[in-house]
Amino acid sequence: PSDQQATGDSWRKVDFNKVYKDIAGLLEDEDYDDGSYGPVFVRLAWHASGTFDTKTKTGGSNGATIRFHPEANHGANAGLDVARKRLEPLKKKYPNISYGDLYTLAGVVAVQELGGPTVRWRPGRSDDKSDQDCTPDGRLPDAAQGADHVRDIFYRMGFNDQEIAALVGAHALGRCHSSRSGFEGPWNASPTTFTNYFYTELLEDKWVPKKWNGPFQYVDKQSGQFMMLPADIAFKTDSQFRKHVEKYAADQDAFFADFSKAFAKLLELGVKFPADAPVYEFKTLE
Ligand code: DDH
């Protein structure tokens, strides 16, 4: 599936409003997870981009190296083949779109169509032809660790504490799969709607260690239905992160505005866009 590359100016031939609609058409599937591929599309866009390193200027969504072994098989990327396979027919339909543009646009479509903010997005990423620029393992966060590790990882990408706290609000969406990360469960009761519930659940529920044979994680004491990763709990225990968490829990509009900016920045890390690349603000479908 990864044999075709779109490079150079080929994106100019693509009608991205059509691609947006076609991606939106791939979101719903009652037989998959909670009924939507949206959450795993958001995770694909994030993992394709979050490998960026400000010092060496390597990684990021340009090149779409996440398609290639060994990066595709890094532990953090387990399960993302599901999202790539779901999007592959659109690469066939629009051969001039690069994988890097397709994967990042899928994240934007999912955020918007699941009820989140509009996210500014630009085309112009080029596909690598081989695995030579795959990033080393370990550039994405390890969920078993705490605030220091989370800062190391996201400062390397060029984010500050406020932006990190805004980005992790994406954990309103989707769930953990024991078959992928080892962790299990959704963060809240509406995993296919983009909300500020990551923050409200984090602050309002009592989180206790889950009793099971799997990796150490938290479960809400009251219902036992929802989960938090050790790295999620760091946003409550670390006072600098918590400041932002409290704001986003109290003010969904502030969260949406800050998430939109930080997510757009994430998807563009390390990408050199042509000077005349248009900036899209897609209209959410009805
Ligand atoms: Fe995440 N995330 N993430 N995450 N993430 C997982 C699922 C999802 C961490 C670990 C995990 C972000 C930050 C962090 C989404 C979006 C984002 C899973 C479970 C783990 C583990 C995977 C599985 O088993 O299927 C850690 C650690 C961090 C951190 O340290 C901050 C960010 C920044 C985003 C983002 O999009 C901006 C989404 C969406 C999911 C749900 C995927 C799904 O299939 O459902």
Short mmCIF file of C-alpha atoms and ligand atoms in Angstrom, two decimals:
data_model
loop_
_atom_site.label_atom_id
_atom_site.label_comp_id
_atom_site.label_asym_id
_atom_site.label_seq_id
_atom_site.Cartn_x
_atom_site.Cartn_y
_atom_site.Cartn_z
CA PRO A 1 0.00 0.00 0.00
CA SER A 2 2.91 2.40 0.52
CA ASP A 3 4.41 2.05 -2.93
CA GLN A 4 3.19 5.30 -4.42
CA GLN A 5 4.68 8.63 -3.51
CA ALA A 6 3.36 12.10 -4.12
CA THR A 7 6.10 14.68 -4.17
CA GLY A 8 6.81 18.19 -5.34
CA ASP A 9 3.84 20.17 -6.59
CA SER A 10 1.41 17.32 -7.23
CA TRP A 11 -0.81 18.50 -4.35
CA ARG A 12 -1.82 21.46 -6.52
CA LYS A 13 -4.00 19.09 -8.56
CA VAL A 14 -5.98 17.93 -5.51
CA ASP A 15 -9.39 19.29 -4.51
CA PHE A 16 -8.95 19.16 -0.73
CA ASN A 17 -12.58 20.07 -0.05
CA LYS A 18 -13.48 16.81 -1.78
CA VAL A 19 -10.85 14.88 0.17
CA TYR A 20 -12.23 16.38 3.39
CA LYS A 21 -15.72 15.09 2.52
CA ASP A 22 -14.39 11.66 1.57
CA ILE A 23 -12.44 11.32 4.82
CA ALA A 24 -15.56 12.38 6.72
CA GLY A 25 -17.37 9.57 4.92
CA LEU A 26 -14.90 7.03 6.34
CA LEU A 27 -15.41 7.99 9.99
CA GLU A 28 -18.55 6.09 10.89
CA ASP A 29 -18.62 2.32 11.17
CA GLU A 30 -20.88 0.72 13.74
CA ASP A 31 -18.74 -2.42 13.82
CA TYR A 32 -15.52 -0.58 14.75
CA ASP A 33 -14.74 0.32 18.36
CA ASP A 34 -17.22 2.96 19.59
CA GLY A 35 -18.59 3.46 16.07
CA SER A 36 -16.01 5.85 14.64
CA TYR A 37 -12.54 5.80 13.13
CA GLY A 38 -12.18 9.45 14.19
CA PRO A 39 -10.14 8.82 17.35
CA VAL A 40 -7.63 6.55 15.63
CA PHE A 41 -7.31 9.08 12.75
CA VAL A 42 -6.44 11.76 15.32
CA ARG A 43 -3.87 9.46 16.89
CA LEU A 44 -2.36 8.68 13.43
CA ALA A 45 -2.02 12.41 12.63
CA TRP A 46 -0.38 13.01 16.01
CA HIS A 47 2.07 10.09 15.83
CA ALA A 48 3.00 10.94 12.21
CA SER A 49 3.92 14.46 13.41
CA GLY A 50 5.09 14.11 17.01
CA THR A 51 8.45 12.57 16.12
CA PHE A 52 9.84 16.02 15.32
CA ASP A 53 13.07 17.10 17.00
CA THR A 54 13.79 20.83 17.04
CA LYS A 55 17.57 20.32 17.43
CA THR A 56 18.21 18.01 14.48
CA LYS A 57 15.14 19.14 12.49
CA THR A 58 14.30 15.47 11.88
CA GLY A 59 10.96 13.71 12.14
CA GLY A 60 7.52 15.23 11.70
CA SER A 61 4.79 14.51 9.16
CA ASN A 62 6.82 15.45 6.08
CA GLY A 63 7.92 12.22 4.38
CA ALA A 64 5.23 10.16 6.12
CA THR A 65 7.89 7.83 7.47
CA ILE A 66 5.31 6.32 9.83
CA ARG A 67 4.32 4.05 6.87
CA PHE A 68 7.66 2.30 6.84
CA HIS A 69 9.28 -0.34 8.98
CA PRO A 70 10.84 0.19 11.51
CA GLU A 71 8.80 3.27 12.49
CA ALA A 72 5.43 1.62 11.75
CA ASN A 73 6.37 -1.10 14.21
CA HIS A 74 7.55 1.10 17.05
CA GLY A 75 5.61 0.13 20.16
CA ALA A 76 3.92 3.54 20.39
CA ASN A 77 2.48 3.07 16.89
CA ALA A 78 0.76 -0.26 17.54
CA GLY A 79 -2.69 -0.29 15.93
CA LEU A 80 -2.15 2.66 13.60
CA ASP A 81 -2.07 0.30 10.60
CA VAL A 82 -5.85 0.16 11.11
CA ALA A 83 -6.13 3.89 10.38
CA ARG A 84 -3.72 3.77 7.44
CA LYS A 85 -5.64 0.88 5.85
CA ARG A 86 -8.93 2.74 6.25
CA LEU A 87 -7.46 5.77 4.42
CA GLU A 88 -5.69 3.81 1.65
CA PRO A 89 -8.63 3.88 -0.83
CA LEU A 90 -8.40 7.69 -0.79
CA LYS A 91 -4.72 7.52 -1.75
CA LYS A 92 -5.84 5.44 -4.73
CA LYS A 93 -8.62 7.91 -5.55
CA TYR A 94 -6.34 10.96 -5.14
CA PRO A 95 -2.83 9.75 -6.12
CA ASN A 96 -1.56 13.34 -6.07
CA ILE A 97 -2.09 13.75 -2.34
CA SER A 98 0.93 12.81 -0.26
CA TYR A 99 0.54 10.41 2.63
CA GLY A 100 1.76 13.12 4.98
CA ASP A 101 -1.01 15.45 3.80
CA LEU A 102 -3.60 12.65 3.89
CA TYR A 103 -2.77 11.50 7.44
CA THR A 104 -2.64 15.01 8.90
CA LEU A 105 -5.83 16.06 7.10
CA ALA A 106 -7.56 12.96 8.49
CA GLY A 107 -6.76 14.22 11.99
CA VAL A 108 -8.24 17.63 11.18
CA VAL A 109 -11.40 16.09 9.69
CA ALA A 110 -11.86 13.84 12.71
CA VAL A 111 -11.45 16.66 15.25
CA GLN A 112 -13.92 18.86 13.38
CA GLU A 113 -16.51 16.22 12.53
CA LEU A 114 -16.55 14.85 16.07
CA GLY A 115 -17.56 18.27 17.33
CA GLY A 116 -14.22 19.94 17.97
CA PRO A 117 -12.84 23.28 16.79
CA THR A 118 -11.89 24.26 13.25
CA VAL A 119 -8.20 23.53 12.69
CA ARG A 120 -6.19 25.48 10.11
CA TRP A 121 -4.37 23.12 7.71
CA ARG A 122 -1.99 23.49 4.77
CA PRO A 123 -1.02 20.99 2.03
CA GLY A 124 2.46 20.52 0.60
CA ARG A 125 4.14 17.62 2.41
CA SER A 126 6.20 15.27 0.20
CA ASP A 127 6.48 11.51 0.60
CA ASP A 128 9.78 9.81 1.25
CA LYS A 129 10.41 6.90 -1.09
CA SER A 130 12.05 4.66 1.49
CA ASP A 131 12.62 4.05 5.17
CA GLN A 132 15.92 5.96 5.31
CA ASP A 133 14.46 8.89 7.26
CA CYS A 134 12.48 6.81 9.76
CA THR A 135 12.91 8.27 13.22
CA PRO A 136 14.52 6.30 16.05
CA ASP A 137 12.20 4.61 18.55
CA GLY A 138 11.42 6.56 21.72
CA ARG A 139 10.38 9.94 20.32
CA LEU A 140 6.73 9.55 21.34
CA PRO A 141 5.65 9.65 24.99
CA ASP A 142 5.70 6.59 27.23
CA ALA A 143 2.34 6.40 29.03
CA ALA A 144 3.86 4.69 32.06
CA GLN A 145 5.92 7.77 32.94
CA GLY A 146 5.19 11.14 34.55
CA ALA A 147 5.51 14.90 34.11
CA ASP A 148 9.31 15.09 33.62
CA HIS A 149 9.21 12.61 30.77
CA VAL A 150 6.19 14.28 29.17
CA ARG A 151 8.03 17.62 29.27
CA ASP A 152 11.22 16.11 27.80
CA ILE A 153 9.26 14.69 24.88
CA PHE A 154 7.13 17.75 24.10
CA TYR A 155 9.83 20.39 24.73
CA ARG A 156 11.89 18.48 22.13
CA MET A 157 9.06 19.17 19.66
CA GLY A 158 9.04 22.85 20.67
CA PHE A 159 5.89 23.01 22.82
CA ASN A 160 5.43 24.81 26.15
CA ASP A 161 3.43 23.65 29.20
CA GLN A 162 0.22 25.37 28.10
CA GLU A 163 0.36 23.79 24.64
CA ILE A 164 1.13 20.35 26.08
CA ALA A 165 -1.81 20.62 28.48
CA ALA A 166 -4.08 21.65 25.58
CA LEU A 167 -2.91 18.82 23.31
CA VAL A 168 -3.52 16.06 25.83
CA GLY A 169 -7.20 17.09 25.87
CA ALA A 170 -7.44 14.91 22.74
CA HIS A 171 -7.78 12.09 25.26
CA ALA A 172 -11.46 13.03 25.39
CA LEU A 173 -11.56 10.88 22.26
CA GLY A 174 -11.21 7.16 21.82
CA ARG A 175 -9.88 4.51 24.08
CA CYS A 176 -6.91 2.37 25.00
CA HIS A 177 -6.79 -1.14 23.56
CA SER A 178 -5.03 -3.92 25.46
CA SER A 179 -4.10 -5.43 22.08
CA ARG A 180 -2.29 -2.23 21.05
CA SER A 181 -0.78 -0.32 23.98
CA GLY A 182 -1.57 -2.83 26.70
CA PHE A 183 -3.78 -0.31 28.52
CA GLU A 184 -7.55 -0.66 28.48
CA GLY A 185 -10.65 1.51 28.36
CA PRO A 186 -12.03 4.90 27.34
CA TRP A 187 -11.40 8.16 29.21
CA ASN A 188 -15.09 9.09 29.42
CA ALA A 189 -18.60 8.11 28.36
CA SER A 190 -18.59 9.94 24.99
CA PRO A 191 -15.39 8.84 23.23
CA THR A 192 -16.62 9.85 19.78
CA THR A 193 -17.39 13.47 20.68
CA PHE A 194 -14.68 16.09 21.04
CA THR A 195 -15.24 17.75 24.45
CA ASN A 196 -13.27 19.11 27.40
CA TYR A 197 -14.17 15.96 29.37
CA PHE A 198 -10.55 14.84 29.68
CA TYR A 199 -10.05 17.72 32.09
CA THR A 200 -13.39 17.49 33.90
CA GLU A 201 -13.00 13.74 34.46
CA LEU A 202 -9.40 14.14 35.55
CA LEU A 203 -10.34 16.70 38.23
CA GLU A 204 -13.77 15.48 39.30
CA ASP A 205 -13.35 11.69 39.53
CA LYS A 206 -11.41 9.82 42.13
CA TRP A 207 -8.71 7.83 40.31
CA VAL A 208 -7.49 4.58 41.85
CA PRO A 209 -5.04 1.93 40.62
CA LYS A 210 -6.80 -0.67 38.45
CA LYS A 211 -6.63 -4.16 39.87
CA TRP A 212 -5.69 -6.41 36.98
CA ASN A 213 -2.81 -8.29 35.37
CA GLY A 214 -2.15 -5.55 32.81
CA PRO A 215 0.19 -2.56 33.03
CA PHE A 216 -0.27 -0.07 35.88
CA GLN A 217 -3.10 2.35 35.09
CA TYR A 218 -5.93 4.13 36.87
CA VAL A 219 -9.67 3.55 36.91
CA ASP A 220 -12.41 5.83 38.24
CA LYS A 221 -13.48 4.67 41.65
CA GLN A 222 -17.18 5.33 41.22
CA SER A 223 -18.09 3.45 38.04
CA GLY A 224 -14.93 1.54 37.16
CA GLN A 225 -15.71 2.33 33.48
CA PHE A 226 -13.15 4.99 32.69
CA MET A 227 -9.39 5.11 32.69
CA MET A 228 -6.37 7.37 33.07
CA LEU A 229 -2.78 6.59 32.11
CA PRO A 230 0.00 7.34 34.58
CA ALA A 231 1.10 10.10 32.13
CA ASP A 232 -2.46 11.53 32.24
CA ILE A 233 -2.49 11.71 36.04
CA ALA A 234 0.68 13.86 35.81
CA PHE A 235 -1.52 16.66 34.46
CA LYS A 236 -3.35 16.70 37.79
CA THR A 237 -0.40 16.25 40.15
CA ASP A 238 2.01 18.67 38.44
CA SER A 239 1.02 22.18 39.53
CA GLN A 240 2.17 23.89 36.31
CA PHE A 241 0.15 21.52 34.12
CA ARG A 242 -2.78 21.58 36.56
CA LYS A 243 -3.19 25.35 36.21
CA HIS A 244 -4.11 24.86 32.55
CA VAL A 245 -6.18 21.76 33.25
CA GLU A 246 -8.34 23.76 35.67
CA LYS A 247 -8.85 26.48 33.09
CA TYR A 248 -9.82 24.03 30.33
CA ALA A 249 -12.15 22.10 32.66
CA ALA A 250 -13.98 25.35 33.46
CA ASP A 251 -13.96 26.84 29.96
CA GLN A 252 -14.50 24.60 26.92
CA ASP A 253 -14.17 27.55 24.52
CA ALA A 254 -10.70 28.35 25.87
CA PHE A 255 -9.74 24.68 25.42
CA PHE A 256 -11.07 24.58 21.85
CA ALA A 257 -9.19 27.76 20.90
CA ASP A 258 -5.90 26.58 22.42
CA PHE A 259 -6.24 23.01 21.13
CA SER A 260 -6.88 24.25 17.61
CA LYS A 261 -3.68 26.32 17.62
CA ALA A 262 -1.49 23.65 19.21
CA PHE A 263 -2.82 20.83 17.00
CA ALA A 264 -2.27 22.90 13.83
CA LYS A 265 1.29 23.59 15.00
CA LEU A 266 1.87 19.89 15.73
CA LEU A 267 0.79 18.83 12.24
CA GLU A 268 3.21 21.34 10.67
CA LEU A 269 6.34 20.56 12.73
CA GLY A 270 9.36 20.35 10.45
CA VAL A 271 7.37 20.88 7.24
CA LYS A 272 8.62 23.47 4.76
CA PHE A 273 5.56 24.63 2.88
CA PRO A 274 5.71 26.35 -0.49
CA ALA A 275 5.25 30.09 0.09
CA ASP A 276 1.94 30.05 -1.78
CA ALA A 277 0.47 26.96 -0.09
CA PRO A 278 -3.13 27.87 0.73
CA VAL A 279 -4.33 27.75 4.34
CA TYR A 280 -7.59 25.85 4.59
CA GLU A 281 -10.23 26.32 7.24
CA PHE A 282 -12.66 23.62 6.21
CA LYS A 283 -16.35 23.96 6.91
CA THR A 284 -17.61 21.20 9.14
CA LEU A 285 -20.27 19.11 7.35
CA GLU A 286 -23.86 19.00 8.60
FE1 DDH B 1 -2.63 9.65 23.28
N1 DDH B 1 -2.62 7.69 23.81
N2 DDH B 1 -0.99 9.99 24.44
N3 DDH B 1 -2.58 11.58 22.64
N4 DDH B 1 -4.22 9.27 22.07
C1 DDH B 1 -3.52 6.73 23.41
C2 DDH B 1 -4.65 6.92 22.66
C3 DDH B 1 -4.98 8.12 22.05
C4 DDH B 1 -0.36 9.07 25.23
C5 DDH B 1 -0.59 7.70 25.21
C6 DDH B 1 -1.67 7.09 24.59
C7 DDH B 1 -1.69 12.53 23.05
C8 DDH B 1 -0.79 12.41 24.11
C9 DDH B 1 -0.47 11.23 24.74
C10 DDH B 1 -4.87 10.21 21.30
C11 DDH B 1 -4.41 11.48 21.00
C12 DDH B 1 -3.32 12.10 21.61
C13 DDH B 1 -3.12 5.48 23.96
C14 DDH B 1 -3.85 4.16 23.75
C15 DDH B 1 -1.98 5.68 24.69
C16 DDH B 1 -1.19 4.66 25.46
C17 DDH B 1 -3.51 3.51 22.39
C18 DDH B 1 -4.31 2.24 22.18
O1 DDH B 1 -4.14 1.33 22.99
O2 DDH B 1 -5.08 2.19 21.21
C19 DDH B 1 0.61 9.74 26.08
C20 DDH B 1 1.52 9.06 27.07
C21 DDH B 1 0.52 11.08 25.81
C22 DDH B 1 1.25 12.18 26.48
O3 DDH B 1 2.27 11.91 27.21
C23 DDH B 1 0.86 13.43 26.52
C24 DDH B 1 -1.80 13.70 22.21
C25 DDH B 1 -0.92 14.95 22.34
C26 DDH B 1 -2.82 13.44 21.31
C27 DDH B 1 -3.34 14.31 20.22
O4 DDH B 1 -4.00 13.86 19.35
C28 DDH B 1 -3.05 15.74 20.16
C29 DDH B 1 -6.10 9.65 20.80
C30 DDH B 1 -7.14 10.39 19.94
C31 DDH B 1 -6.19 8.34 21.27
C32 DDH B 1 -7.31 7.32 21.06
C33 DDH B 1 -6.99 6.39 19.91
C34 DDH B 1 -8.06 5.36 19.65
O5 DDH B 1 -7.78 4.46 18.87
O6 DDH B 1 -9.16 5.44 20.19
#
